[in-house]
mmCIF file with all atom_site columns, C-alpha atoms in Angstrom:
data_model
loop_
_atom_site.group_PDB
_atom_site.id
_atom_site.type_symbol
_atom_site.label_atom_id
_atom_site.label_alt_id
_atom_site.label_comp_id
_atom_site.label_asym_id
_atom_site.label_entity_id
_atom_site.label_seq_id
_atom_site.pdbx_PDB_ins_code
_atom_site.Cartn_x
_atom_site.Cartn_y
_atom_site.Cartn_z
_atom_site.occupancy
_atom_site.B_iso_or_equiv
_atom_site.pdbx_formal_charge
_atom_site.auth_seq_id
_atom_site.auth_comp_id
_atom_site.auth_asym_id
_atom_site.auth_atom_id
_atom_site.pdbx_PDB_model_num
ATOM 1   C CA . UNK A 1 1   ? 0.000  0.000  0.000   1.00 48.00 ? 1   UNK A CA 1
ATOM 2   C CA . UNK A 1 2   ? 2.815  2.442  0.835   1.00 49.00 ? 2   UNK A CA 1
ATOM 3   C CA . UNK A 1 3   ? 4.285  1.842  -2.328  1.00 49.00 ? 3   UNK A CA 1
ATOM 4   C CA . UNK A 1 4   ? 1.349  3.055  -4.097  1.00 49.00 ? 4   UNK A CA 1
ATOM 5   C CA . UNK A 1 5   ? 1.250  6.082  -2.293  1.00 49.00 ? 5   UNK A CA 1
ATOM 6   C CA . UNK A 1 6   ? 4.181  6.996  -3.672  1.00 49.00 ? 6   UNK A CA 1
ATOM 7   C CA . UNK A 1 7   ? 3.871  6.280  -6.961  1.00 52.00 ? 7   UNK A CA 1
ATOM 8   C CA . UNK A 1 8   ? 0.618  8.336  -6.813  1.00 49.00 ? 8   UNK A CA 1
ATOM 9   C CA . UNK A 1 9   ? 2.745  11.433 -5.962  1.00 57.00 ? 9   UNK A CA 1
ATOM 10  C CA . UNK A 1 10  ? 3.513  12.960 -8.947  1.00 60.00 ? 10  UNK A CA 1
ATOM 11  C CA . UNK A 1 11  ? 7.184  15.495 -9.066  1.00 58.00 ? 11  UNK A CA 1
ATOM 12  C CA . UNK A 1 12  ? 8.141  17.633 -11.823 1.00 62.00 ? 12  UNK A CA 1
ATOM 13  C CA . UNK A 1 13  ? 11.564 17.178 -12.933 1.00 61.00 ? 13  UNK A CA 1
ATOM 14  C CA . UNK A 1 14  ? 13.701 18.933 -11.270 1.00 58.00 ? 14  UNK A CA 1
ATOM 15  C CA . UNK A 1 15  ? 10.688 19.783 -8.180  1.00 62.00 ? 15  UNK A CA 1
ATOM 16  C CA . UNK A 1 16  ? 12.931 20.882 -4.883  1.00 60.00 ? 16  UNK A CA 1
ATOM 17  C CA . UNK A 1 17  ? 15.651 21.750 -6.927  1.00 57.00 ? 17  UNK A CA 1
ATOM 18  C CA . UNK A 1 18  ? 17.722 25.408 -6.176  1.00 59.00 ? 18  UNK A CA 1
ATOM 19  C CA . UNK A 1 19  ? 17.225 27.566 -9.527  1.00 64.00 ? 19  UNK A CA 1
ATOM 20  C CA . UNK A 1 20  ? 20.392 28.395 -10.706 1.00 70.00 ? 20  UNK A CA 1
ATOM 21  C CA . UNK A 1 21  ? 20.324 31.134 -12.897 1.00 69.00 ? 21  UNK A CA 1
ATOM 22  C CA . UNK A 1 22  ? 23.694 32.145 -14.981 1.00 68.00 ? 22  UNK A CA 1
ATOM 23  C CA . UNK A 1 23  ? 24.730 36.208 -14.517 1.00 71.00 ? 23  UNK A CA 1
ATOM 24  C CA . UNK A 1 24  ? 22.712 38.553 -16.607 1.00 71.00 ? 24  UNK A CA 1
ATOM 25  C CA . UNK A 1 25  ? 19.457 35.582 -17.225 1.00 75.00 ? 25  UNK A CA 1
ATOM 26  C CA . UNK A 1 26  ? 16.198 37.223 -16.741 1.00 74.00 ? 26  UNK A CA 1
ATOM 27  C CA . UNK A 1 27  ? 13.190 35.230 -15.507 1.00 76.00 ? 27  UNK A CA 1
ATOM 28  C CA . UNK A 1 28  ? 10.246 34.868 -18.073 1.00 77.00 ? 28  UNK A CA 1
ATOM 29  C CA . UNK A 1 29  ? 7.630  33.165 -18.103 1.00 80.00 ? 29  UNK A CA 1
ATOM 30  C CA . UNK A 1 30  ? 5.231  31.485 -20.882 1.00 78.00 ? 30  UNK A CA 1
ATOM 31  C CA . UNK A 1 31  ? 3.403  28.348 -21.657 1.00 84.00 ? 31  UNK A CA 1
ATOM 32  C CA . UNK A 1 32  ? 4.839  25.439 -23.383 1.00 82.00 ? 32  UNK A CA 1
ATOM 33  C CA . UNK A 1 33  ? 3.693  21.712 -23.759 1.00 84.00 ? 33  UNK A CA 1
ATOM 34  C CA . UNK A 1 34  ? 5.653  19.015 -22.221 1.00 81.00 ? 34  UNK A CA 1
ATOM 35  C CA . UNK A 1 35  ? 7.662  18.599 -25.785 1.00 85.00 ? 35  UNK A CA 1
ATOM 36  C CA . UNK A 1 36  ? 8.409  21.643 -26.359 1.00 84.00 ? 36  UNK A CA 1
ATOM 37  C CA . UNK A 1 37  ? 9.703  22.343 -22.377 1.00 81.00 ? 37  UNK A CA 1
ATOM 38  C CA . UNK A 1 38  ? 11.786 19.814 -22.705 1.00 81.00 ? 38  UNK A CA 1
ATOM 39  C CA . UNK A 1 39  ? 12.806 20.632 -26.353 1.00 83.00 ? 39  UNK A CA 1
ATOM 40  C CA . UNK A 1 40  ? 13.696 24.178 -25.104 1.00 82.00 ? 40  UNK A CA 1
ATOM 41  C CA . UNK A 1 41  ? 15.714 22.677 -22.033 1.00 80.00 ? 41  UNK A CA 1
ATOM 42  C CA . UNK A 1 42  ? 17.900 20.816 -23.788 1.00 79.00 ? 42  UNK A CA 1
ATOM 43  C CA . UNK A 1 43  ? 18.900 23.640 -26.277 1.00 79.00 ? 43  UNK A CA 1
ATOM 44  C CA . UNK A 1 44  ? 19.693 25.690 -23.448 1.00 78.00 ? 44  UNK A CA 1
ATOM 45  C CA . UNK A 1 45  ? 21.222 22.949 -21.521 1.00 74.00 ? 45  UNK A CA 1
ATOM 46  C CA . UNK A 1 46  ? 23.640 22.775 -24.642 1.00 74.00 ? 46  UNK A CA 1
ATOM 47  C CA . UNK A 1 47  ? 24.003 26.623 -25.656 1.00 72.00 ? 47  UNK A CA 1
ATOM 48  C CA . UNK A 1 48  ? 25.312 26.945 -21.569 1.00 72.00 ? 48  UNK A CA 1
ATOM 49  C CA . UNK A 1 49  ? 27.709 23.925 -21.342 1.00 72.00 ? 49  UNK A CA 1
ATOM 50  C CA . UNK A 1 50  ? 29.349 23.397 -24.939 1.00 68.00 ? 50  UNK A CA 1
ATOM 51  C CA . UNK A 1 51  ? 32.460 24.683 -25.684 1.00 68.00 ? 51  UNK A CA 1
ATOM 52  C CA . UNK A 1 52  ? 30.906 26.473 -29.551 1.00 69.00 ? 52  UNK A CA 1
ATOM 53  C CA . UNK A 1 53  ? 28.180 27.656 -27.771 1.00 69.00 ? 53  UNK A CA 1
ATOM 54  C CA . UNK A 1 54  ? 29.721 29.633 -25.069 1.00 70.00 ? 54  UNK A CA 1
ATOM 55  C CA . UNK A 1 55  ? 31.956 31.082 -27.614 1.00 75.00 ? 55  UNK A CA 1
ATOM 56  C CA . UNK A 1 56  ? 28.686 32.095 -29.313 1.00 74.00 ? 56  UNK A CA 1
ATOM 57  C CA . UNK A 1 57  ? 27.490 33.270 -25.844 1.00 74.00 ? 57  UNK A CA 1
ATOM 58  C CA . UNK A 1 58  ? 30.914 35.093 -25.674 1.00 78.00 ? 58  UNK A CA 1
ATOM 59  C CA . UNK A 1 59  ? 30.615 36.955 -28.557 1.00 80.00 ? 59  UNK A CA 1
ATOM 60  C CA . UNK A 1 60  ? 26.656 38.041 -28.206 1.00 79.00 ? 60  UNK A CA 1
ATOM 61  C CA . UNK A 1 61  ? 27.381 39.837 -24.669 1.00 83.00 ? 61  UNK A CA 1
ATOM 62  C CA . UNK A 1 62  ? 30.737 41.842 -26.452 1.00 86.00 ? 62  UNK A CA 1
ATOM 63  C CA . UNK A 1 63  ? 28.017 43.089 -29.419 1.00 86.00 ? 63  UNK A CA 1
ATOM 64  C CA . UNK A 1 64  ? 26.000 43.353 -26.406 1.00 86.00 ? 64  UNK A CA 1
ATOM 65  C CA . UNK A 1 65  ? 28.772 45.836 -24.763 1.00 88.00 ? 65  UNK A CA 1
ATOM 66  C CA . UNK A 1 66  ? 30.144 47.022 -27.924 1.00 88.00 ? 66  UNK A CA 1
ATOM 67  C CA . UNK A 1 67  ? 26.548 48.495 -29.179 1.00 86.00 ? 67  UNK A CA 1
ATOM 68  C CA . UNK A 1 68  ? 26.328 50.046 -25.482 1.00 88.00 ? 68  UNK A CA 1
ATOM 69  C CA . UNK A 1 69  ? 29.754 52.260 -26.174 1.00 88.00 ? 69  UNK A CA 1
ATOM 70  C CA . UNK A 1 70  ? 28.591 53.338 -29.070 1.00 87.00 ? 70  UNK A CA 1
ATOM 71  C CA . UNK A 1 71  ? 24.953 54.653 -28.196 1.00 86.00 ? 71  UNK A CA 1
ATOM 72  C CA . UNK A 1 72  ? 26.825 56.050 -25.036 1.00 87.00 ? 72  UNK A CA 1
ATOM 73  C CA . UNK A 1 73  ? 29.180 58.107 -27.648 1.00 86.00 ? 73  UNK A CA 1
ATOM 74  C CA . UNK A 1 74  ? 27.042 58.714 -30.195 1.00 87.00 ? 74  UNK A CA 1
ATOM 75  C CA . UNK A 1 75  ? 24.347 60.943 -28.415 1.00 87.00 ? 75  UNK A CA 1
ATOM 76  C CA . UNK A 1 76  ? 27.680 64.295 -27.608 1.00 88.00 ? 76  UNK A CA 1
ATOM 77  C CA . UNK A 1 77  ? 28.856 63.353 -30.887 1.00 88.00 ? 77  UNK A CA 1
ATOM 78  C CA . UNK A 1 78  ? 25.429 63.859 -32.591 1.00 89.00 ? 78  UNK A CA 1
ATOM 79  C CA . UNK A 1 79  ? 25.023 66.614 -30.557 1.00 89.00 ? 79  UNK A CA 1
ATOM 80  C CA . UNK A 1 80  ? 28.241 68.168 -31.856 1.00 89.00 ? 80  UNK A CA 1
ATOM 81  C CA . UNK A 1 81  ? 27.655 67.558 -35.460 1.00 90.00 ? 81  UNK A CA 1
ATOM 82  C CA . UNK A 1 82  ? 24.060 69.379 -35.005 1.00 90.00 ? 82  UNK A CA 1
ATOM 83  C CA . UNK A 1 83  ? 26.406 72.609 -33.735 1.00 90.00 ? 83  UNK A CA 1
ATOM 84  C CA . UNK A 1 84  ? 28.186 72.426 -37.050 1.00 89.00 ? 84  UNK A CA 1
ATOM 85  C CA . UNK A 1 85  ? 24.952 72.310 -39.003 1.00 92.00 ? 85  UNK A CA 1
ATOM 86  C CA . UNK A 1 86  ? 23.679 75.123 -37.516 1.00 90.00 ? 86  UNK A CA 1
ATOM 87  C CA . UNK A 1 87  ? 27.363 77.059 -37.878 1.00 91.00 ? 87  UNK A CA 1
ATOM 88  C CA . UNK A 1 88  ? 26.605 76.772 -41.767 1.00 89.00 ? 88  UNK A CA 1
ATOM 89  C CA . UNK A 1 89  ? 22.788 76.955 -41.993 1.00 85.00 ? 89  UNK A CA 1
ATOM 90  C CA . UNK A 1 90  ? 21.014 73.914 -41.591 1.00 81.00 ? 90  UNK A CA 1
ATOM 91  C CA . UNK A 1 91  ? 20.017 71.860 -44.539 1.00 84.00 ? 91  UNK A CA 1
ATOM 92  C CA . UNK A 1 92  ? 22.482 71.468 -47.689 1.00 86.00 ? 92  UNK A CA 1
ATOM 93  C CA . UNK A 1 93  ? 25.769 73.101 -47.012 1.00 88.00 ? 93  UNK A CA 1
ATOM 94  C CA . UNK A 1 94  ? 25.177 71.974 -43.091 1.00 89.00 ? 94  UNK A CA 1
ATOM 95  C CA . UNK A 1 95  ? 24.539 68.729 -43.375 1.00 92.00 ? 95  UNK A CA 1
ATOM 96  C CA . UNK A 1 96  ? 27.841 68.074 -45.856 1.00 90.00 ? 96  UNK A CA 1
ATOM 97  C CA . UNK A 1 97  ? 29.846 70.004 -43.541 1.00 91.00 ? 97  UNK A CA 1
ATOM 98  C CA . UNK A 1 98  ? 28.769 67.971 -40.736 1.00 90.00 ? 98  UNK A CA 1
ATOM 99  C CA . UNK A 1 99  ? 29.018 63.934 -42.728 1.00 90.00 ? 99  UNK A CA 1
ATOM 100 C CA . UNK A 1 100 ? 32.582 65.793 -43.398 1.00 91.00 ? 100 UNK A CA 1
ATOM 101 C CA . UNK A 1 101 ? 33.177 66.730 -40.096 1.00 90.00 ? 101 UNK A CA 1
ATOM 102 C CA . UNK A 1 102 ? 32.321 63.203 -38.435 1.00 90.00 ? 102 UNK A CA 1
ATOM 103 C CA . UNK A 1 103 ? 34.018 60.952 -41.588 1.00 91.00 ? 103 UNK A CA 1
ATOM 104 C CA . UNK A 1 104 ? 37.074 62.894 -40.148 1.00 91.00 ? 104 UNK A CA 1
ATOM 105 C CA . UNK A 1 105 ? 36.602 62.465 -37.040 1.00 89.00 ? 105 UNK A CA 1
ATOM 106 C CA . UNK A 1 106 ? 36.079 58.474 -37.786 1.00 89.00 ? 106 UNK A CA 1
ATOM 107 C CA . UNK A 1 107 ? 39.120 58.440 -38.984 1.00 91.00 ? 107 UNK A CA 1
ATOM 108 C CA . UNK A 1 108 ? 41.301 60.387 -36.914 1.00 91.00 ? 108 UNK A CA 1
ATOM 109 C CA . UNK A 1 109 ? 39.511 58.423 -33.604 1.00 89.00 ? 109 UNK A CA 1
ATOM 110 C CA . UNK A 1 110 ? 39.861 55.007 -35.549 1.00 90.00 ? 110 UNK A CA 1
ATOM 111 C CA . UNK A 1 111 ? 44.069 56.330 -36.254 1.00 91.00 ? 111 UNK A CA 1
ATOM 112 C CA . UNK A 1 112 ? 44.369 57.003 -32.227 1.00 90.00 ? 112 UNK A CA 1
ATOM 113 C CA . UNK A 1 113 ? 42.672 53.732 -31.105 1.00 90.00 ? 113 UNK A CA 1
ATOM 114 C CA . UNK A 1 114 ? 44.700 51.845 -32.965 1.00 90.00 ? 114 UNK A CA 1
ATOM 115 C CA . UNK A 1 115 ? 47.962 53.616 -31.530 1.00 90.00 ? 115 UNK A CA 1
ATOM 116 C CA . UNK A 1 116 ? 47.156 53.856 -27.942 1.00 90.00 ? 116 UNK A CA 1
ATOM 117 C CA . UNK A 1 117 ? 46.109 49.518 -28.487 1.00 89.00 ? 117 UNK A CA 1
ATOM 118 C CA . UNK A 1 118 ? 49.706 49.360 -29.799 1.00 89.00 ? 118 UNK A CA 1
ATOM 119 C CA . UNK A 1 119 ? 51.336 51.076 -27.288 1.00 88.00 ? 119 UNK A CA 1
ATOM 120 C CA . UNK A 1 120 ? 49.592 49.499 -24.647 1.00 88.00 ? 120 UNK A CA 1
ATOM 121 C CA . UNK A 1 121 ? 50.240 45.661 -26.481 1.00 85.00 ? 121 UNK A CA 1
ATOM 122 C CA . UNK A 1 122 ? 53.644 46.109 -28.040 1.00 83.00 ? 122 UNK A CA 1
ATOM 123 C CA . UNK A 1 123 ? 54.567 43.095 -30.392 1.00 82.00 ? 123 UNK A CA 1
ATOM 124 C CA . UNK A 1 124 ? 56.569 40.425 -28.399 1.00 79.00 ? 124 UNK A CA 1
ATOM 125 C CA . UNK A 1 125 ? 59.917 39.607 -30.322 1.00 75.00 ? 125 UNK A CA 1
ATOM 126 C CA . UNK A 1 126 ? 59.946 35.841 -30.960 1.00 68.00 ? 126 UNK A CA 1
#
């Protein structure tokens, strides 16, 4: 009889379990039939614990941080470019000045990058 009992008592996998979440994963909820929950388990099971997928991972959270630099300097430099549209008069001359202006700048930031990298990661002689 106690052995019925038990088997009466039905667990979901993983019931009791600590939820171990990995740094930046966000709690969401939505429905899913049995399949497809465990479907969806398994491909994350694999994208966190593979060696391909965690370079994958890798690489999503530095275009993650990379598109966060650049909306964090784009808004002054947007708002310096609208100063030189105004200095020549708006529309036309203005707005070549300016796509002037920032292809220069583009260049001449891209030039220093590059240098202050290189002196900060000088080539090892073999």
């Amino acid at each position: 009889m106690e052995q019925n009992i038990k088997e009466s008592r039905s667990f979901k996998e993983g019931a009791g379990r600590r939820k171990e979440l990995p740094e930046g994963a966000k709690v969401t909820s939505f429905k899913l039939t049995d399949t497809e929950r465990i479907a969806v388990k398994k491909f994350i099971a694999d994208l966190r614990g593979s060696g391909k997928s965690k370079a994958k991972m890798l690489e999503a959270k530095r275009e993650q941080q990379t598109n966060a630099i650049i909306r964090a300097t784009a808004k002054p430099f947007a708002e310096a470019l609208c100063e030189v549209i105004n200095l020549y008069g708006g529309r036309g001359k203005g707005f070549r000045m300016a796509e002037s202006v920032a292809t220069a700048i583009s260049v001449i930031a891209f030039k220093d990058a590059v240098q202050k990298w290189e002196c900060e990661n000088p080539r090892k002689e073999i």
